[in-house]
Amino acid sequence: MKSLLFILTIVVSLSSPAEPFRLKGQAYQPPTNIDIVWKATNDLPHGLWIYRVMPEAFSAAAISNAMTICHFQTNDLAQPPDKNQIIFKNKNEYCQSHVLSIAPTLGGMDYNSQWDYKIPIEDVPSSDKAEALARDILFQLGIDRSSLADKVQKGYDDTSTRYDRQRNLISPTQVIRRGVAFARRIDGLPLSDNRCFLIHFGIHSRIEDFSLFWRNIQRYESRQVLTTEQIIETIKSGKAVLPEQFGDLTDLNTTKKLAITKITPRYYNGVGKEALDFIYPYADLEMTAETGSTNTTTLFLSCPILSTNVVKL
């Protein structure tokens, strides 16, 4: 296993945080005469940490455990498409291809095994058993389970219902793969990506696939959080962005009044497996816009919440 430590040659530049921090989304510049009021009732922390992303996310023991869990040997090592990846390939006991991909610099680990639909469906684990199995696998992969959200995300199941050619029911709907997912917390705060680990179990609790995204981070600098008044000024100055919305915002440019009804501090974890040097806290804002005499619209903004003031936490 020691030989795997020398597969990757990584050049690391430990830069300082770039200023200003830019969120992903559509730029939003509210009208100059807009009235923004604060109606959120939850308190904000006094300060939050900026985290540096470190180059190596997985230990040699975690990689060795991943190989064991997914039934790979060192001679299954394949040529990776990227020099910063480790790839294992072989065929499982049903002669179906399966692949383990590890990206240590990004904190990514993915396993996929082709499903054989000829195998009888039996002994697929319950949701509770799948959760217990998943937590044990996270432990073997070196994940600090105290950083997981309290509530596991269930309902990622794949199901099958069989019919004959006349569309008559042969067998009722049954779960063929049981899926559970987990979210990560940093200092108790959720991330912009609410799913850090998703895994599916098939017959006899066999692992069918999983995807882990867990950056290795280190505290860099603690900053003071903006006051409510400063957050409102940040919005007015055009530094907040509109993430993907589900409501109609065609009248947003004529809005005279915005009310901030809820604020949720988060850590920005990038888009997909985006390479980041630092992870910053920001806030999701739920807002109500008065778009007419009696009309209101709910919208969401993402807004920076760190000042330039360093504080001791």
PDB file of C-alpha atoms in Angstrom:
ATOM      1  CA  MET A   1       0.000   0.000   0.000  1.00  0.00           C
ATOM      2  CA  LYS A   2       2.956   2.319   0.558  1.00  0.00           C
ATOM      3  CA  SER A   3       3.531   2.514  -3.187  1.00  0.00           C
ATOM      4  CA  LEU A   4       0.231   4.368  -3.589  1.00  0.00           C
ATOM      5  CA  LEU A   5       1.642   7.269  -1.641  1.00  0.00           C
ATOM      6  CA  PHE A   6       3.976   8.038  -4.530  1.00  0.00           C
ATOM      7  CA  ILE A   7       1.449   7.821  -7.354  1.00  0.00           C
ATOM      8  CA  LEU A   8       0.527  11.487  -7.105  1.00  0.00           C
ATOM      9  CA  THR A   9       2.942  14.372  -7.506  1.00  0.00           C
ATOM     10  CA  ILE A  10       1.157  17.473  -6.256  1.00  0.00           C
ATOM     11  CA  VAL A  11       2.445  21.027  -6.370  1.00  0.00           C
ATOM     12  CA  VAL A  12       0.735  23.099  -3.695  1.00  0.00           C
ATOM     13  CA  SER A  13       0.579  26.873  -3.509  1.00  0.00           C
ATOM     14  CA  LEU A  14      -0.632  28.015  -0.117  1.00  0.00           C
ATOM     15  CA  SER A  15      -1.919  31.419  -1.119  1.00  0.00           C
ATOM     16  CA  SER A  16      -3.739  33.984   0.966  1.00  0.00           C
ATOM     17  CA  PRO A  17      -7.519  34.401   0.700  1.00  0.00           C
ATOM     18  CA  ALA A  18      -8.589  36.341  -2.368  1.00  0.00           C
ATOM     19  CA  GLU A  19     -10.636  39.454  -1.706  1.00  0.00           C
ATOM     20  CA  PRO A  20     -13.477  39.958  -2.256  1.00  0.00           C
ATOM     21  CA  PHE A  21     -15.114  36.560  -1.944  1.00  0.00           C
ATOM     22  CA  ARG A  22     -17.409  35.975  -4.935  1.00  0.00           C
ATOM     23  CA  LEU A  23     -20.498  33.793  -4.718  1.00  0.00           C
ATOM     24  CA  LYS A  24     -22.046  31.923  -7.624  1.00  0.00           C
ATOM     25  CA  GLY A  25     -25.269  33.373  -8.921  1.00  0.00           C
ATOM     26  CA  GLN A  26     -26.842  36.171 -10.930  1.00  0.00           C
ATOM     27  CA  ALA A  27     -25.712  39.637  -9.886  1.00  0.00           C
ATOM     28  CA  TYR A  28     -28.455  41.582  -8.123  1.00  0.00           C
ATOM     29  CA  GLN A  29     -28.452  45.365  -7.896  1.00  0.00           C
ATOM     30  CA  PRO A  30     -31.608  46.545  -6.113  1.00  0.00           C
ATOM     31  CA  PRO A  31     -33.239  49.887  -6.983  1.00  0.00           C
ATOM     32  CA  THR A  32     -31.540  52.853  -5.281  1.00  0.00           C
ATOM     33  CA  ASN A  33     -34.720  53.870  -3.439  1.00  0.00           C
ATOM     34  CA  ILE A  34     -35.504  50.397  -2.073  1.00  0.00           C
ATOM     35  CA  ASP A  35     -36.369  49.912   1.604  1.00  0.00           C
ATOM     36  CA  ILE A  36     -34.817  46.780   3.138  1.00  0.00           C
ATOM     37  CA  VAL A  37     -35.952  45.755   6.608  1.00  0.00           C
ATOM     38  CA  TRP A  38     -34.731  42.999   8.920  1.00  0.00           C
ATOM     39  CA  LYS A  39     -37.411  40.614  10.222  1.00  0.00           C
ATOM     40  CA  ALA A  40     -35.318  37.496  10.786  1.00  0.00           C
ATOM     41  CA  THR A  41     -35.458  36.312  14.391  1.00  0.00           C
ATOM     42  CA  ASN A  42     -32.418  34.030  14.575  1.00  0.00           C
ATOM     43  CA  ASP A  43     -29.116  35.331  15.927  1.00  0.00           C
ATOM     44  CA  LEU A  44     -25.846  35.411  14.007  1.00  0.00           C
ATOM     45  CA  PRO A  45     -22.520  34.295  15.498  1.00  0.00           C
ATOM     46  CA  HIS A  46     -20.030  36.998  16.490  1.00  0.00           C
ATOM     47  CA  GLY A  47     -17.330  35.564  14.235  1.00  0.00           C
ATOM     48  CA  LEU A  48     -16.615  32.702  11.834  1.00  0.00           C
ATOM     49  CA  TRP A  49     -13.544  30.985  10.436  1.00  0.00           C
ATOM     50  CA  ILE A  50     -12.112  31.069   6.940  1.00  0.00           C
ATOM     51  CA  TYR A  51     -10.740  27.599   6.125  1.00  0.00           C
ATOM     52  CA  ARG A  52      -7.803  26.729   3.911  1.00  0.00           C
ATOM     53  CA  VAL A  53      -8.269  23.684   1.673  1.00  0.00           C
ATOM     54  CA  MET A  54      -5.359  21.282   2.140  1.00  0.00           C
ATOM     55  CA  PRO A  55      -3.932  19.198  -0.723  1.00  0.00           C
ATOM     56  CA  GLU A  56      -4.343  15.686   0.694  1.00  0.00           C
ATOM     57  CA  ALA A  57      -7.846  14.661   1.768  1.00  0.00           C
ATOM     58  CA  PHE A  58      -7.406  10.926   2.348  1.00  0.00           C
ATOM     59  CA  SER A  59      -4.866   9.011   4.387  1.00  0.00           C
ATOM     60  CA  ALA A  60      -3.139   5.865   3.112  1.00  0.00           C
ATOM     61  CA  ALA A  61      -5.301   3.874   5.560  1.00  0.00           C
ATOM     62  CA  ALA A  62      -8.506   5.403   4.125  1.00  0.00           C
ATOM     63  CA  ILE A  63      -7.442   4.539   0.559  1.00  0.00           C
ATOM     64  CA  SER A  64      -6.537   1.005   1.637  1.00  0.00           C
ATOM     65  CA  ASN A  65      -9.936   0.617   3.334  1.00  0.00           C
ATOM     66  CA  ALA A  66     -11.699   1.910   0.213  1.00  0.00           C
ATOM     67  CA  MET A  67      -9.894  -0.738  -1.838  1.00  0.00           C
ATOM     68  CA  THR A  68     -10.973  -3.445   0.601  1.00  0.00           C
ATOM     69  CA  ILE A  69     -14.588  -2.245   0.770  1.00  0.00           C
ATOM     70  CA  CYS A  70     -14.851  -2.195  -3.036  1.00  0.00           C
ATOM     71  CA  HIS A  71     -12.866  -5.421  -3.578  1.00  0.00           C
ATOM     72  CA  PHE A  72      -9.804  -4.032  -5.355  1.00  0.00           C
ATOM     73  CA  GLN A  73      -6.166  -5.125  -5.249  1.00  0.00           C
ATOM     74  CA  THR A  74      -3.056  -3.098  -6.057  1.00  0.00           C
ATOM     75  CA  ASN A  75      -2.799  -4.847  -9.453  1.00  0.00           C
ATOM     76  CA  ASP A  76      -6.212  -3.327 -10.350  1.00  0.00           C
ATOM     77  CA  LEU A  77      -4.552   0.087 -10.553  1.00  0.00           C
ATOM     78  CA  ALA A  78      -5.390   1.653 -13.945  1.00  0.00           C
ATOM     79  CA  GLN A  79      -4.116   4.595 -15.956  1.00  0.00           C
ATOM     80  CA  PRO A  80      -5.977   7.686 -14.703  1.00  0.00           C
ATOM     81  CA  PRO A  81      -7.307  10.384 -17.065  1.00  0.00           C
ATOM     82  CA  ASP A  82      -5.801  12.995 -14.742  1.00  0.00           C
ATOM     83  CA  LYS A  83      -2.447  12.853 -12.969  1.00  0.00           C
ATOM     84  CA  ASN A  84      -4.139  13.942  -9.729  1.00  0.00           C
ATOM     85  CA  GLN A  85      -6.411  10.888  -9.678  1.00  0.00           C
ATOM     86  CA  ILE A  86      -6.082   7.267  -8.584  1.00  0.00           C
ATOM     87  CA  ILE A  87      -8.179   4.775 -10.579  1.00  0.00           C
ATOM     88  CA  PHE A  88      -8.887   1.107  -9.897  1.00  0.00           C
ATOM     89  CA  LYS A  89     -10.774  -1.111 -12.364  1.00  0.00           C
ATOM     90  CA  ASN A  90     -11.805  -4.765 -12.469  1.00  0.00           C
ATOM     91  CA  LYS A  91     -14.908  -6.981 -12.734  1.00  0.00           C
ATOM     92  CA  ASN A  92     -17.062  -8.162  -9.848  1.00  0.00           C
ATOM     93  CA  GLU A  93     -18.294 -11.681  -9.157  1.00  0.00           C
ATOM     94  CA  TYR A  94     -21.034 -11.260 -11.782  1.00  0.00           C
ATOM     95  CA  CYS A  95     -18.482 -10.181 -14.462  1.00  0.00           C
ATOM     96  CA  GLN A  96     -19.759  -6.612 -14.307  1.00  0.00           C
ATOM     97  CA  SER A  97     -17.232  -3.767 -14.520  1.00  0.00           C
ATOM     98  CA  HIS A  98     -16.680  -1.622 -11.484  1.00  0.00           C
ATOM     99  CA  VAL A  99     -14.453   1.400 -10.928  1.00  0.00           C
ATOM    100  CA  LEU A 100     -13.053   3.225  -7.898  1.00  0.00           C
ATOM    101  CA  SER A 101     -11.883   6.781  -8.569  1.00  0.00           C
ATOM    102  CA  ILE A 102     -10.048   8.842  -5.932  1.00  0.00           C
ATOM    103  CA  ALA A 103      -9.137  12.515  -6.271  1.00  0.00           C
ATOM    104  CA  PRO A 104      -7.118  13.340  -3.121  1.00  0.00           C
ATOM    105  CA  THR A 105      -6.589  17.014  -3.982  1.00  0.00           C
ATOM    106  CA  LEU A 106     -10.352  17.599  -4.272  1.00  0.00           C
ATOM    107  CA  GLY A 107     -11.489  15.287  -1.501  1.00  0.00           C
ATOM    108  CA  GLY A 108     -13.480  13.179  -3.961  1.00  0.00           C
ATOM    109  CA  MET A 109     -14.001   9.420  -3.962  1.00  0.00           C
ATOM    110  CA  ASP A 110     -16.438   7.643  -6.308  1.00  0.00           C
ATOM    111  CA  TYR A 111     -17.280   3.983  -6.764  1.00  0.00           C
ATOM    112  CA  ASN A 112     -19.532   2.530  -9.470  1.00  0.00           C
ATOM    113  CA  SER A 113     -20.508  -1.063 -10.221  1.00  0.00           C
ATOM    114  CA  GLN A 114     -22.693  -1.999 -13.153  1.00  0.00           C
ATOM    115  CA  TRP A 115     -26.028  -3.470 -12.129  1.00  0.00           C
ATOM    116  CA  ASP A 116     -26.913  -6.987 -13.308  1.00  0.00           C
ATOM    117  CA  TYR A 117     -30.698  -7.037 -13.794  1.00  0.00           C
ATOM    118  CA  LYS A 118     -30.768 -10.839 -14.102  1.00  0.00           C
ATOM    119  CA  ILE A 119     -29.926 -11.320 -10.429  1.00  0.00           C
ATOM    120  CA  PRO A 120     -32.985 -12.072  -8.223  1.00  0.00           C
ATOM    121  CA  ILE A 121     -33.847  -9.226  -5.885  1.00  0.00           C
ATOM    122  CA  GLU A 122     -33.543 -10.398  -2.294  1.00  0.00           C
ATOM    123  CA  ASP A 123     -32.330  -9.199   1.077  1.00  0.00           C
ATOM    124  CA  VAL A 124     -32.051  -5.496   0.192  1.00  0.00           C
ATOM    125  CA  PRO A 125     -31.371  -3.713   3.527  1.00  0.00           C
ATOM    126  CA  SER A 126     -33.968  -1.578   5.272  1.00  0.00           C
ATOM    127  CA  SER A 127     -33.455   2.174   5.542  1.00  0.00           C
ATOM    128  CA  ASP A 128     -32.246   1.868   9.134  1.00  0.00           C
ATOM    129  CA  LYS A 129     -29.787  -0.900   8.282  1.00  0.00           C
ATOM    130  CA  ALA A 130     -28.531   1.042   5.255  1.00  0.00           C
ATOM    131  CA  GLU A 131     -27.902   4.053   7.489  1.00  0.00           C
ATOM    132  CA  ALA A 132     -25.921   1.947   9.983  1.00  0.00           C
ATOM    133  CA  LEU A 133     -23.869   0.372   7.182  1.00  0.00           C
ATOM    134  CA  ALA A 134     -23.182   3.770   5.630  1.00  0.00           C
ATOM    135  CA  ARG A 135     -21.981   5.255   8.922  1.00  0.00           C
ATOM    136  CA  ASP A 136     -19.564   2.349   9.351  1.00  0.00           C
ATOM    137  CA  ILE A 137     -18.187   2.885   5.839  1.00  0.00           C
ATOM    138  CA  LEU A 138     -17.682   6.580   6.522  1.00  0.00           C
ATOM    139  CA  PHE A 139     -15.698   5.643   9.621  1.00  0.00           C
ATOM    140  CA  GLN A 140     -13.493   3.306   7.547  1.00  0.00           C
ATOM    141  CA  LEU A 141     -12.915   6.090   5.015  1.00  0.00           C
ATOM    142  CA  GLY A 142     -11.561   8.301   7.791  1.00  0.00           C
ATOM    143  CA  ILE A 143     -14.535  10.664   8.029  1.00  0.00           C
ATOM    144  CA  ASP A 144     -15.175  12.385  11.350  1.00  0.00           C
ATOM    145  CA  ARG A 145     -18.782  11.383  11.991  1.00  0.00           C
ATOM    146  CA  SER A 146     -19.216  14.206  14.512  1.00  0.00           C
ATOM    147  CA  SER A 147     -19.133  16.567  11.498  1.00  0.00           C
ATOM    148  CA  LEU A 148     -22.199  14.943   9.937  1.00  0.00           C
ATOM    149  CA  ALA A 149     -25.635  16.509  10.120  1.00  0.00           C
ATOM    150  CA  ASP A 150     -27.882  14.903  12.717  1.00  0.00           C
ATOM    151  CA  LYS A 151     -30.504  13.845  10.196  1.00  0.00           C
ATOM    152  CA  VAL A 152     -29.658  11.314   7.497  1.00  0.00           C
ATOM    153  CA  GLN A 153     -31.213  11.918   4.074  1.00  0.00           C
ATOM    154  CA  LYS A 154     -33.272   8.921   2.958  1.00  0.00           C
ATOM    155  CA  GLY A 155     -35.386   8.247  -0.097  1.00  0.00           C
ATOM    156  CA  TYR A 156     -32.590   7.749  -2.647  1.00  0.00           C
ATOM    157  CA  ASP A 157     -33.973   4.298  -3.431  1.00  0.00           C
ATOM    158  CA  ASP A 158     -34.216   2.694  -6.868  1.00  0.00           C
ATOM    159  CA  THR A 159     -37.364   0.638  -7.407  1.00  0.00           C
ATOM    160  CA  SER A 160     -38.700  -1.810  -9.976  1.00  0.00           C
ATOM    161  CA  THR A 161     -42.219  -2.891 -10.972  1.00  0.00           C
ATOM    162  CA  ARG A 162     -42.699  -5.757 -13.428  1.00  0.00           C
ATOM    163  CA  TYR A 163     -45.472  -6.019 -16.045  1.00  0.00           C
ATOM    164  CA  ASP A 164     -46.182  -8.512 -18.818  1.00  0.00           C
ATOM    165  CA  ARG A 165     -46.664  -7.507 -22.464  1.00  0.00           C
ATOM    166  CA  GLN A 166     -50.325  -6.788 -21.845  1.00  0.00           C
ATOM    167  CA  ARG A 167     -49.326  -4.411 -19.032  1.00  0.00           C
ATOM    168  CA  ASN A 168     -50.667  -6.759 -16.379  1.00  0.00           C
ATOM    169  CA  LEU A 169     -48.881  -6.508 -13.053  1.00  0.00           C
ATOM    170  CA  ILE A 170     -46.508  -9.436 -12.482  1.00  0.00           C
ATOM    171  CA  SER A 171     -44.799  -8.247  -9.319  1.00  0.00           C
ATOM    172  CA  PRO A 172     -45.432  -5.185  -7.147  1.00  0.00           C
ATOM    173  CA  THR A 173     -42.979  -2.348  -6.761  1.00  0.00           C
ATOM    174  CA  GLN A 174     -39.912  -3.376  -4.803  1.00  0.00           C
ATOM    175  CA  VAL A 175     -36.715  -1.634  -3.792  1.00  0.00           C
ATOM    176  CA  ILE A 176     -33.766  -2.958  -5.778  1.00  0.00           C
ATOM    177  CA  ARG A 177     -31.195  -0.537  -4.358  1.00  0.00           C
ATOM    178  CA  ARG A 178     -31.430   1.309  -1.041  1.00  0.00           C
ATOM    179  CA  GLY A 179     -29.849   4.768  -0.987  1.00  0.00           C
ATOM    180  CA  VAL A 180     -28.966   7.059   1.909  1.00  0.00           C
ATOM    181  CA  ALA A 181     -27.080  10.348   1.982  1.00  0.00           C
ATOM    182  CA  PHE A 182     -25.394  12.557   4.561  1.00  0.00           C
ATOM    183  CA  ALA A 183     -24.654  16.258   4.826  1.00  0.00           C
ATOM    184  CA  ARG A 184     -21.518  17.768   6.348  1.00  0.00           C
ATOM    185  CA  ARG A 185     -21.319  20.517   8.944  1.00  0.00           C
ATOM    186  CA  ILE A 186     -18.397  22.889   9.509  1.00  0.00           C
ATOM    187  CA  ASP A 187     -18.484  24.451  12.977  1.00  0.00           C
ATOM    188  CA  GLY A 188     -22.112  23.369  13.102  1.00  0.00           C
ATOM    189  CA  LEU A 189     -23.035  25.189   9.866  1.00  0.00           C
ATOM    190  CA  PRO A 190     -24.325  23.459   6.712  1.00  0.00           C
ATOM    191  CA  LEU A 191     -22.499  23.663   3.394  1.00  0.00           C
ATOM    192  CA  SER A 192     -23.715  25.118   0.119  1.00  0.00           C
ATOM    193  CA  ASP A 193     -23.800  21.525  -1.175  1.00  0.00           C
ATOM    194  CA  ASN A 194     -26.138  19.667   1.191  1.00  0.00           C
ATOM    195  CA  ARG A 195     -24.901  16.190   0.254  1.00  0.00           C
ATOM    196  CA  CYS A 196     -21.358  15.063   0.999  1.00  0.00           C
ATOM    197  CA  PHE A 197     -21.899  11.289   0.834  1.00  0.00           C
ATOM    198  CA  LEU A 198     -24.418   9.191  -1.109  1.00  0.00           C
ATOM    199  CA  ILE A 199     -24.353   5.389  -1.140  1.00  0.00           C
ATOM    200  CA  HIS A 200     -26.574   2.632  -2.549  1.00  0.00           C
ATOM    201  CA  PHE A 201     -26.845  -0.912  -1.231  1.00  0.00           C
ATOM    202  CA  GLY A 202     -28.253  -3.780  -3.289  1.00  0.00           C
ATOM    203  CA  ILE A 203     -28.968  -7.435  -2.604  1.00  0.00           C
ATOM    204  CA  HIS A 204     -27.401  -8.885   0.540  1.00  0.00           C
ATOM    205  CA  SER A 205     -26.331  -5.320   1.485  1.00  0.00           C
ATOM    206  CA  ARG A 206     -23.763  -5.242  -1.308  1.00  0.00           C
ATOM    207  CA  ILE A 207     -22.393  -1.768  -2.116  1.00  0.00           C
ATOM    208  CA  GLU A 208     -23.533  -0.796  -5.609  1.00  0.00           C
ATOM    209  CA  ASP A 209     -22.068   2.704  -5.724  1.00  0.00           C
ATOM    210  CA  PHE A 210     -21.087   5.638  -3.573  1.00  0.00           C
ATOM    211  CA  SER A 211     -19.913   9.219  -3.969  1.00  0.00           C
ATOM    212  CA  LEU A 212     -17.918  10.997  -1.257  1.00  0.00           C
ATOM    213  CA  PHE A 213     -16.929  14.660  -1.388  1.00  0.00           C
ATOM    214  CA  TRP A 214     -15.030  15.677   1.734  1.00  0.00           C
ATOM    215  CA  ARG A 215     -12.360  18.354   1.487  1.00  0.00           C
ATOM    216  CA  ASN A 216      -9.522  18.368   3.990  1.00  0.00           C
ATOM    217  CA  ILE A 217      -9.633  21.815   5.580  1.00  0.00           C
ATOM    218  CA  GLN A 218      -7.646  23.718   8.175  1.00  0.00           C
ATOM    219  CA  ARG A 219      -8.558  26.846  10.100  1.00  0.00           C
ATOM    220  CA  TYR A 220      -6.867  29.887   8.596  1.00  0.00           C
ATOM    221  CA  GLU A 221      -8.332  33.096  10.014  1.00  0.00           C
ATOM    222  CA  SER A 222     -11.345  34.102  12.105  1.00  0.00           C
ATOM    223  CA  ARG A 223     -13.288  37.170  11.023  1.00  0.00           C
ATOM    224  CA  GLN A 224     -16.058  39.226  12.546  1.00  0.00           C
ATOM    225  CA  VAL A 225     -19.549  38.671  11.115  1.00  0.00           C
ATOM    226  CA  LEU A 226     -21.326  41.679   9.653  1.00  0.00           C
ATOM    227  CA  THR A 227     -24.089  43.306  11.655  1.00  0.00           C
ATOM    228  CA  THR A 228     -27.650  43.251  10.335  1.00  0.00           C
ATOM    229  CA  GLU A 229     -27.266  46.852   9.215  1.00  0.00           C
ATOM    230  CA  GLN A 230     -24.050  46.017   7.369  1.00  0.00           C
ATOM    231  CA  ILE A 231     -25.696  43.028   5.639  1.00  0.00           C
ATOM    232  CA  ILE A 232     -28.480  45.313   4.417  1.00  0.00           C
ATOM    233  CA  GLU A 233     -25.878  47.754   3.060  1.00  0.00           C
ATOM    234  CA  THR A 234     -24.070  44.844   1.385  1.00  0.00           C
ATOM    235  CA  ILE A 235     -27.291  43.966  -0.449  1.00  0.00           C
ATOM    236  CA  LYS A 236     -27.903  47.579  -1.461  1.00  0.00           C
ATOM    237  CA  SER A 237     -24.347  47.871  -2.807  1.00  0.00           C
ATOM    238  CA  GLY A 238     -24.939  44.944  -5.192  1.00  0.00           C
ATOM    239  CA  LYS A 239     -22.646  42.399  -3.514  1.00  0.00           C
ATOM    240  CA  ALA A 240     -25.376  39.781  -2.994  1.00  0.00           C
ATOM    241  CA  VAL A 241     -26.374  37.376  -5.771  1.00  0.00           C
ATOM    242  CA  LEU A 242     -29.528  35.605  -6.873  1.00  0.00           C
ATOM    243  CA  PRO A 243     -29.089  31.816  -6.833  1.00  0.00           C
ATOM    244  CA  GLU A 244     -31.454  29.642  -8.845  1.00  0.00           C
ATOM    245  CA  GLN A 245     -35.006  30.703  -8.042  1.00  0.00           C
ATOM    246  CA  PHE A 246     -38.322  28.864  -8.226  1.00  0.00           C
ATOM    247  CA  GLY A 247     -40.636  31.887  -8.183  1.00  0.00           C
ATOM    248  CA  ASP A 248     -41.484  34.574 -10.734  1.00  0.00           C
ATOM    249  CA  LEU A 249     -39.122  37.533 -10.275  1.00  0.00           C
ATOM    250  CA  THR A 250     -40.145  39.576 -13.309  1.00  0.00           C
ATOM    251  CA  ASP A 251     -41.259  42.487 -11.068  1.00  0.00           C
ATOM    252  CA  LEU A 252     -38.165  42.438  -8.865  1.00  0.00           C
ATOM    253  CA  ASN A 253     -36.593  45.525 -10.446  1.00  0.00           C
ATOM    254  CA  THR A 254     -39.634  47.613  -9.478  1.00  0.00           C
ATOM    255  CA  THR A 255     -39.730  46.377  -5.884  1.00  0.00           C
ATOM    256  CA  LYS A 256     -39.958  49.181  -3.329  1.00  0.00           C
ATOM    257  CA  LYS A 257     -39.531  47.094  -0.169  1.00  0.00           C
ATOM    258  CA  LEU A 258     -37.681  43.911   0.795  1.00  0.00           C
ATOM    259  CA  ALA A 259     -38.010  42.124   4.126  1.00  0.00           C
ATOM    260  CA  ILE A 260     -35.362  39.653   5.285  1.00  0.00           C
ATOM    261  CA  THR A 261     -37.408  36.936   7.010  1.00  0.00           C
ATOM    262  CA  LYS A 262     -34.758  34.237   7.534  1.00  0.00           C
ATOM    263  CA  ILE A 263     -30.974  34.000   7.432  1.00  0.00           C
ATOM    264  CA  THR A 264     -29.007  30.732   7.244  1.00  0.00           C
ATOM    265  CA  PRO A 265     -25.209  30.952   7.563  1.00  0.00           C
ATOM    266  CA  ARG A 266     -23.400  28.367   5.422  1.00  0.00           C
ATOM    267  CA  TYR A 267     -19.948  27.508   4.138  1.00  0.00           C
ATOM    268  CA  TYR A 268     -19.438  27.757   0.388  1.00  0.00           C
ATOM    269  CA  ASN A 269     -18.210  24.391  -0.871  1.00  0.00           C
ATOM    270  CA  GLY A 270     -17.989  25.165  -4.576  1.00  0.00           C
ATOM    271  CA  VAL A 271     -19.971  23.962  -7.582  1.00  0.00           C
ATOM    272  CA  GLY A 272     -19.565  20.225  -8.091  1.00  0.00           C
ATOM    273  CA  LYS A 273     -16.020  19.154  -7.308  1.00  0.00           C
ATOM    274  CA  GLU A 274     -14.612  22.601  -7.950  1.00  0.00           C
ATOM    275  CA  ALA A 275     -11.013  23.265  -6.929  1.00  0.00           C
ATOM    276  CA  LEU A 276     -10.929  25.793  -4.097  1.00  0.00           C
ATOM    277  CA  ASP A 277      -8.063  27.286  -2.102  1.00  0.00           C
ATOM    278  CA  PHE A 278     -10.305  28.525   0.722  1.00  0.00           C
ATOM    279  CA  ILE A 279     -13.796  27.901   2.065  1.00  0.00           C
ATOM    280  CA  TYR A 280     -15.698  30.977   3.202  1.00  0.00           C
ATOM    281  CA  PRO A 281     -18.873  31.404   5.215  1.00  0.00           C
ATOM    282  CA  TYR A 282     -21.766  33.276   3.648  1.00  0.00           C
ATOM    283  CA  ALA A 283     -25.521  33.508   4.241  1.00  0.00           C
ATOM    284  CA  ASP A 284     -28.641  32.368   2.437  1.00  0.00           C
ATOM    285  CA  LEU A 285     -31.350  34.982   2.883  1.00  0.00           C
ATOM    286  CA  GLU A 286     -35.049  34.265   2.522  1.00  0.00           C
ATOM    287  CA  MET A 287     -36.830  37.491   1.633  1.00  0.00           C
ATOM    288  CA  THR A 288     -40.261  38.854   0.878  1.00  0.00           C
ATOM    289  CA  ALA A 289     -40.586  41.471  -1.848  1.00  0.00           C
ATOM    290  CA  GLU A 290     -43.546  43.838  -2.101  1.00  0.00           C
ATOM    291  CA  THR A 291     -44.163  43.921  -5.860  1.00  0.00           C
ATOM    292  CA  GLY A 292     -47.485  45.770  -5.813  1.00  0.00           C
ATOM    293  CA  SER A 293     -50.120  47.225  -3.526  1.00  0.00           C
ATOM    294  CA  THR A 294     -51.017  43.788  -2.167  1.00  0.00           C
ATOM    295  CA  ASN A 295     -48.695  41.434  -4.052  1.00  0.00           C
ATOM    296  CA  THR A 296     -45.675  39.811  -2.454  1.00  0.00           C
ATOM    297  CA  THR A 297     -43.023  37.463  -3.822  1.00  0.00           C
ATOM    298  CA  THR A 298     -40.620  35.197  -1.951  1.00  0.00           C
ATOM    299  CA  LEU A 299     -37.047  35.254  -3.183  1.00  0.00           C
ATOM    300  CA  PHE A 300     -33.638  34.111  -2.024  1.00  0.00           C
ATOM    301  CA  LEU A 301     -30.286  35.865  -1.972  1.00  0.00           C
ATOM    302  CA  SER A 302     -26.788  34.659  -1.188  1.00  0.00           C
ATOM    303  CA  CYS A 303     -24.761  37.269   0.617  1.00  0.00           C
ATOM    304  CA  PRO A 304     -21.218  37.612   2.048  1.00  0.00           C
ATOM    305  CA  ILE A 305     -21.285  38.046   5.821  1.00  0.00           C
ATOM    306  CA  LEU A 306     -17.636  38.450   6.823  1.00  0.00           C
ATOM    307  CA  SER A 307     -16.030  41.784   7.629  1.00  0.00           C
ATOM    308  CA  THR A 308     -12.334  42.480   7.249  1.00  0.00           C
ATOM    309  CA  ASN A 309     -11.946  42.602  11.038  1.00  0.00           C
ATOM    310  CA  VAL A 310     -10.033  39.684  12.562  1.00  0.00           C
ATOM    311  CA  VAL A 311     -11.484  38.423  15.841  1.00  0.00           C
ATOM    312  CA  LYS A 312     -10.331  35.834  18.328  1.00  0.00           C
ATOM    313  CA  LEU A 313     -12.665  32.840  18.615  1.00  0.00           C
TER     314      LEU A 313
END
